[in-house]
PDB file of C-alpha atoms in Angstrom:
ATOM      1  CA  MET K   1      -0.018  -0.062  -0.042  1.00 65.00           C
ATOM      2  CA  SER K   2       1.452   3.285  -1.036  1.00 74.00           C
ATOM      3  CA  LYS K   3       1.494   6.606   0.728  1.00 75.00           C
ATOM      4  CA  SER K   4      -0.893   8.073  -1.839  1.00 77.00           C
ATOM      5  CA  ALA K   5      -3.477   5.301  -1.306  1.00 82.00           C
ATOM      6  CA  ILE K   6      -3.604   6.191   2.466  1.00 84.00           C
ATOM      7  CA  PHE K   7      -3.708  10.031   2.241  1.00 84.00           C
ATOM      8  CA  THR K   8      -5.997  10.162  -0.893  1.00 89.00           C
ATOM      9  CA  PRO K   9      -9.146   9.591   1.025  1.00 89.00           C
ATOM     10  CA  ILE K  10      -8.143  11.845   3.788  1.00 86.00           C
ATOM     11  CA  ARG K  11      -6.951  14.913   1.160  1.00 88.00           C
ATOM     12  CA  THR K  12     -10.506  14.266  -0.572  1.00 91.00           C
ATOM     13  CA  ALA K  13     -12.343  14.574   2.548  1.00 90.00           C
ATOM     14  CA  PHE K  14     -10.050  17.755   3.319  1.00 89.00           C
ATOM     15  CA  LEU K  15     -10.684  19.334   0.159  1.00 91.00           C
ATOM     16  CA  ALA K  16     -14.610  18.674   0.441  1.00 93.00           C
ATOM     17  CA  ARG K  17     -14.681  21.033   3.526  1.00 93.00           C
ATOM     18  CA  THR K  18     -15.299  24.820   3.384  1.00 94.00           C
ATOM     19  CA  PRO K  19     -12.069  27.128   3.791  1.00 93.00           C
ATOM     20  CA  ARG K  20     -13.352  27.820   7.230  1.00 95.00           C
ATOM     21  CA  GLU K  21     -13.497  24.169   8.087  1.00 94.00           C
ATOM     22  CA  GLN K  22     -10.159  23.514   6.387  1.00 92.00           C
ATOM     23  CA  ALA K  23      -8.568  26.194   8.626  1.00 94.00           C
ATOM     24  CA  LEU K  24     -10.122  24.829  11.973  1.00 95.00           C
ATOM     25  CA  LEU K  25      -8.794  21.228  11.097  1.00 92.00           C
ATOM     26  CA  ALA K  26      -5.492  22.610   9.995  1.00 93.00           C
ATOM     27  CA  GLY K  27      -5.411  24.416  13.532  1.00 95.00           C
ATOM     28  CA  LEU K  28      -6.606  21.530  15.260  1.00 94.00           C
ATOM     29  CA  ALA K  29      -3.787  19.286  13.571  1.00 93.00           C
ATOM     30  CA  VAL K  30      -1.221  21.974  14.560  1.00 96.00           C
ATOM     31  CA  LEU K  31      -2.352  21.865  18.254  1.00 96.00           C
ATOM     32  CA  LEU K  32      -2.696  17.937  18.329  1.00 96.00           C
ATOM     33  CA  SER K  33       0.922  17.999  16.772  1.00 96.00           C
ATOM     34  CA  LEU K  34       2.298  20.394  19.461  1.00 95.00           C
ATOM     35  CA  THR K  35       0.476  18.604  22.387  1.00 95.00           C
ATOM     36  CA  VAL K  36       2.007  15.246  21.247  1.00 95.00           C
ATOM     37  CA  LEU K  37       5.416  16.629  20.893  1.00 94.00           C
ATOM     38  CA  TRP K  38       5.109  18.379  24.328  1.00 93.00           C
ATOM     39  CA  PHE K  39       3.592  15.382  26.435  1.00 93.00           C
ATOM     40  CA  GLY K  40       5.271  12.757  24.548  1.00 92.00           C
ATOM     41  CA  VAL K  41       8.960  13.981  24.095  1.00 91.00           C
ATOM     42  CA  LEU K  42       9.930  17.337  25.556  1.00 91.00           C
ATOM     43  CA  ALA K  43       8.435  17.154  29.074  1.00 91.00           C
ATOM     44  CA  PRO K  44       9.535  13.755  29.852  1.00 90.00           C
ATOM     45  CA  ALA K  45      13.138  14.957  28.611  1.00 86.00           C
ATOM     46  CA  LEU K  46      12.804  18.000  30.867  1.00 86.00           C
ATOM     47  CA  ASN K  47      11.523  15.976  33.736  1.00 89.00           C
ATOM     48  CA  TRP K  48      14.288  13.337  33.561  1.00 88.00           C
ATOM     49  CA  ARG K  49      16.997  15.898  33.882  1.00 86.00           C
ATOM     50  CA  SER K  50      15.345  17.716  36.791  1.00 87.00           C
ATOM     51  CA  GLU K  51      14.818  14.210  38.525  1.00 91.00           C
ATOM     52  CA  ALA K  52      18.204  13.390  37.749  1.00 91.00           C
ATOM     53  CA  VAL K  53      19.471  16.407  39.523  1.00 91.00           C
ATOM     54  CA  GLN K  54      17.298  15.751  42.572  1.00 93.00           C
ATOM     55  CA  ARG K  55      18.433  12.163  42.776  1.00 94.00           C
ATOM     56  CA  TYR K  56      22.026  13.109  42.587  1.00 95.00           C
ATOM     57  CA  ALA K  57      21.535  15.906  45.391  1.00 95.00           C
ATOM     58  CA  SER K  58      19.751  13.224  47.660  1.00 94.00           C
ATOM     59  CA  ALA K  59      22.450  10.633  47.056  1.00 94.00           C
ATOM     60  CA  ALA K  60      25.041  13.348  47.803  1.00 94.00           C
ATOM     61  CA  GLU K  61      23.406  14.335  50.966  1.00 94.00           C
ATOM     62  CA  GLY K  62      22.931  10.591  52.056  1.00 92.00           C
ATOM     63  CA  TYR K  63      26.765  10.110  51.311  1.00 93.00           C
ATOM     64  CA  GLU K  64      27.564  13.163  53.434  1.00 93.00           C
ATOM     65  CA  THR K  65      25.514  11.821  56.292  1.00 92.00           C
ATOM     66  CA  ILE K  66      27.024   8.472  56.148  1.00 92.00           C
ATOM     67  CA  LEU K  67      30.490  10.049  56.314  1.00 91.00           C
ATOM     68  CA  VAL K  68      29.661  11.966  59.280  1.00 91.00           C
ATOM     69  CA  GLN K  69      27.935   8.938  61.075  1.00 91.00           C
ATOM     70  CA  ALA K  70      31.109   6.795  60.065  1.00 89.00           C
ATOM     71  CA  ALA K  71      33.262   9.152  61.704  1.00 88.00           C
ATOM     72  CA  ARG K  72      30.986   9.500  64.778  1.00 87.00           C
ATOM     73  CA  TYR K  73      30.899   5.868  65.277  1.00 85.00           C
ATOM     74  CA  ARG K  74      34.563   5.352  64.991  1.00 81.00           C
ATOM     75  CA  ALA K  75      35.085   8.261  67.460  1.00 80.00           C
ATOM     76  CA  LEU K  76      32.617   6.492  69.961  1.00 77.00           C
ATOM     77  CA  SER K  77      33.979   2.972  69.290  1.00 67.00           C
ATOM     78  CA  GLU K  78      37.631   3.993  70.009  1.00 66.00           C
ATOM     79  CA  GLY K  79      36.748   5.558  73.233  1.00 59.00           C
ATOM     80  CA  ALA K  80      34.703   2.721  74.346  1.00 55.00           C
ATOM     81  CA  VAL K  81      37.501  -0.008  73.994  1.00 51.00           C
ATOM     82  CA  ASN K  82      38.534  -1.246  77.340  1.00 51.00           C
ATOM     83  CA  VAL K  83      42.164  -1.441  77.165  1.00 43.00           C
ATOM     84  CA  ALA K  84      42.533  -3.607  80.267  1.00 45.00           C
ATOM     85  CA  ASP K  85      40.233  -6.230  78.870  1.00 56.00           C
ATOM     86  CA  GLN K  86      42.695  -8.973  77.735  1.00 72.00           C
ATOM     87  CA  GLU K  87      40.169 -11.818  77.679  1.00 82.00           C
ATOM     88  CA  PRO K  88      40.483 -13.610  74.286  1.00 88.00           C
ATOM     89  CA  LEU K  89      38.077 -12.879  71.569  1.00 88.00           C
ATOM     90  CA  ARG K  90      36.655 -16.418  71.472  1.00 90.00           C
ATOM     91  CA  THR K  91      36.193 -16.668  75.093  1.00 90.00           C
ATOM     92  CA  LEU K  92      34.858 -13.127  75.252  1.00 89.00           C
ATOM     93  CA  ALA K  93      32.143 -13.836  72.444  1.00 91.00           C
ATOM     94  CA  ASP K  94      31.079 -17.099  74.081  1.00 91.00           C
ATOM     95  CA  ARG K  95      30.825 -15.753  77.624  1.00 92.00           C
ATOM     96  CA  THR K  96      28.805 -12.521  76.563  1.00 91.00           C
ATOM     97  CA  ALA K  97      26.528 -14.673  74.196  1.00 92.00           C
ATOM     98  CA  ARG K  98      25.642 -17.022  77.022  1.00 92.00           C
ATOM     99  CA  GLU K  99      24.745 -13.810  79.167  1.00 91.00           C
ATOM    100  CA  ARG K 100      22.534 -12.786  76.509  1.00 89.00           C
ATOM    101  CA  GLY K 101      20.923 -16.372  76.277  1.00 91.00           C
ATOM    102  CA  LEU K 102      22.530 -17.135  72.942  1.00 90.00           C
ATOM    103  CA  SER K 103      24.100 -20.296  71.960  1.00 90.00           C
ATOM    104  CA  ILE K 104      27.007 -20.160  69.604  1.00 91.00           C
ATOM    105  CA  SER K 105      26.616 -23.243  67.101  1.00 92.00           C
ATOM    106  CA  ARG K 106      30.226 -22.974  65.618  1.00 93.00           C
ATOM    107  CA  VAL K 107      33.206 -20.845  66.052  1.00 93.00           C
ATOM    108  CA  GLN K 108      36.370 -20.474  63.596  1.00 91.00           C
ATOM    109  CA  PRO K 109      39.165 -18.449  64.335  1.00 91.00           C
ATOM    110  CA  LEU K 110      40.202 -16.391  60.961  1.00 89.00           C
ATOM    111  CA  GLU K 111      43.215 -14.565  60.149  1.00 87.00           C
ATOM    112  CA  ASP K 112      44.317 -11.075  61.801  1.00 85.00           C
ATOM    113  CA  GLY K 113      42.763 -12.079  65.236  1.00 85.00           C
ATOM    114  CA  ARG K 114      39.099 -12.067  63.543  1.00 91.00           C
ATOM    115  CA  LEU K 115      36.584 -14.769  64.538  1.00 93.00           C
ATOM    116  CA  GLY K 116      33.763 -16.476  62.665  1.00 94.00           C
ATOM    117  CA  VAL K 117      30.763 -17.081  64.560  1.00 94.00           C
ATOM    118  CA  TRP K 118      27.680 -18.983  63.797  1.00 95.00           C
ATOM    119  CA  LEU K 119      24.405 -18.733  65.493  1.00 93.00           C
ATOM    120  CA  GLU K 120      21.270 -20.946  64.818  1.00 91.00           C
ATOM    121  CA  GLN K 121      17.706 -20.239  66.156  1.00 89.00           C
ATOM    122  CA  ALA K 122      19.009 -16.997  67.806  1.00 90.00           C
ATOM    123  CA  ASP K 123      16.700 -14.474  69.233  1.00 89.00           C
ATOM    124  CA  ALA K 124      16.869 -11.404  67.016  1.00 87.00           C
ATOM    125  CA  ASP K 125      16.757  -8.839  69.761  1.00 88.00           C
ATOM    126  CA  ALA K 126      19.199 -10.786  72.003  1.00 90.00           C
ATOM    127  CA  MET K 127      21.822 -11.044  69.292  1.00 91.00           C
ATOM    128  CA  MET K 128      21.421  -7.215  68.314  1.00 90.00           C
ATOM    129  CA  GLY K 129      21.886  -6.585  72.064  1.00 91.00           C
ATOM    130  CA  TRP K 130      24.781  -8.948  72.199  1.00 92.00           C
ATOM    131  CA  LEU K 131      26.459  -7.107  69.199  1.00 92.00           C
ATOM    132  CA  ASN K 132      25.823  -3.707  70.801  1.00 91.00           C
ATOM    133  CA  THR K 133      27.460  -4.998  74.048  1.00 89.00           C
ATOM    134  CA  LEU K 134      30.484  -6.280  72.380  1.00 89.00           C
ATOM    135  CA  SER K 135      30.807  -3.141  70.423  1.00 88.00           C
ATOM    136  CA  ARG K 136      30.499  -0.763  73.483  1.00 87.00           C
ATOM    137  CA  GLU K 137      31.826  -2.313  76.315  1.00 86.00           C
ATOM    138  CA  HIS K 138      34.623  -4.506  74.590  1.00 85.00           C
ATOM    139  CA  GLY K 139      35.585  -2.629  71.390  1.00 84.00           C
ATOM    140  CA  VAL K 140      34.597  -5.745  69.264  1.00 89.00           C
ATOM    141  CA  SER K 141      32.749  -5.074  65.930  1.00 89.00           C
ATOM    142  CA  ALA K 142      31.147  -7.218  63.517  1.00 90.00           C
ATOM    143  CA  VAL K 143      32.852  -6.532  60.275  1.00 91.00           C
ATOM    144  CA  ARG K 144      30.786  -9.119  58.063  1.00 92.00           C
ATOM    145  CA  VAL K 145      27.167  -9.992  59.021  1.00 90.00           C
ATOM    146  CA  SER K 146      24.856 -12.323  57.271  1.00 91.00           C
ATOM    147  CA  VAL K 147      21.530 -12.855  58.821  1.00 89.00           C
ATOM    148  CA  ASP K 148      18.674 -15.124  57.656  1.00 90.00           C
ATOM    149  CA  ARG K 149      15.136 -15.022  59.310  1.00 88.00           C
ATOM    150  CA  GLU K 150      13.959 -18.351  60.449  1.00 83.00           C
ATOM    151  CA  SER K 151      10.570 -17.174  62.008  1.00 81.00           C
ATOM    152  CA  ASP K 152       9.074 -14.197  63.468  1.00 80.00           C
ATOM    153  CA  ALA K 153      11.746 -13.427  66.261  1.00 81.00           C
ATOM    154  CA  ARG K 154      14.394 -16.128  65.304  1.00 88.00           C
ATOM    155  CA  VAL K 155      17.246 -15.802  63.167  1.00 90.00           C
ATOM    156  CA  ARG K 156      20.310 -17.724  61.804  1.00 92.00           C
ATOM    157  CA  ALA K 157      23.383 -15.555  61.666  1.00 92.00           C
ATOM    158  CA  GLN K 158      27.005 -15.866  60.356  1.00 94.00           C
ATOM    159  CA  LEU K 159      29.357 -13.139  61.815  1.00 93.00           C
ATOM    160  CA  THR K 160      32.885 -12.086  61.573  1.00 94.00           C
ATOM    161  CA  LEU K 161      33.958 -10.544  64.766  1.00 93.00           C
ATOM    162  CA  SER K 162      37.118  -8.349  64.970  1.00 91.00           C
ATOM    163  CA  ARG K 163      38.666  -6.481  68.112  1.00 85.00           C
ATOM    164  CA  ALA K 164      39.759  -2.902  67.625  1.00 74.00           C
ATOM    165  CA  GLY K 165      43.356  -2.926  66.970  1.00 63.00           C
ATOM    166  CA  GLY K 166      43.335  -6.493  65.607  1.00 58.00           C
ATOM    167  CA  ALA K 167      44.190  -8.108  68.944  1.00 52.00           C
ATOM    168  CA  SER K 168      42.639 -11.389  69.300  1.00 52.00           C
TER     169      SER K 168
END
């Protein structure tokens, strides 16, 4: 089918109209074309750019917040380390876990004095309290954490614990 076969009936119908109707139809076609151009091309392109600028500003603000919080955390954790605490990390982790009602299912010493710890069917709140106690009172931080939810309040966790300064 050629172009002329498609447009011939349209052109015939257009030429059958009065000059006033032709002017109105031409104005309607221009208005319709401008509307499609604006809403189909220009507005999405302009909105994309402004939304990208907003996303960038939000990400930069979030990044700055993270940097400030990380510096604050480092300052707090350095001040919280009990230098007199010479208890081995493995013993410390086991003792504090039992105090929180947690049962460590597996422990694996790692390089640089770090300790791999596995918890099965642990209470999520007790585990978070245990990690908080280790961090605040003993200068031990979880450098890698993998947590899977077992039920509403129970989790299975794999943790890598490290004492500030790398001492075991």
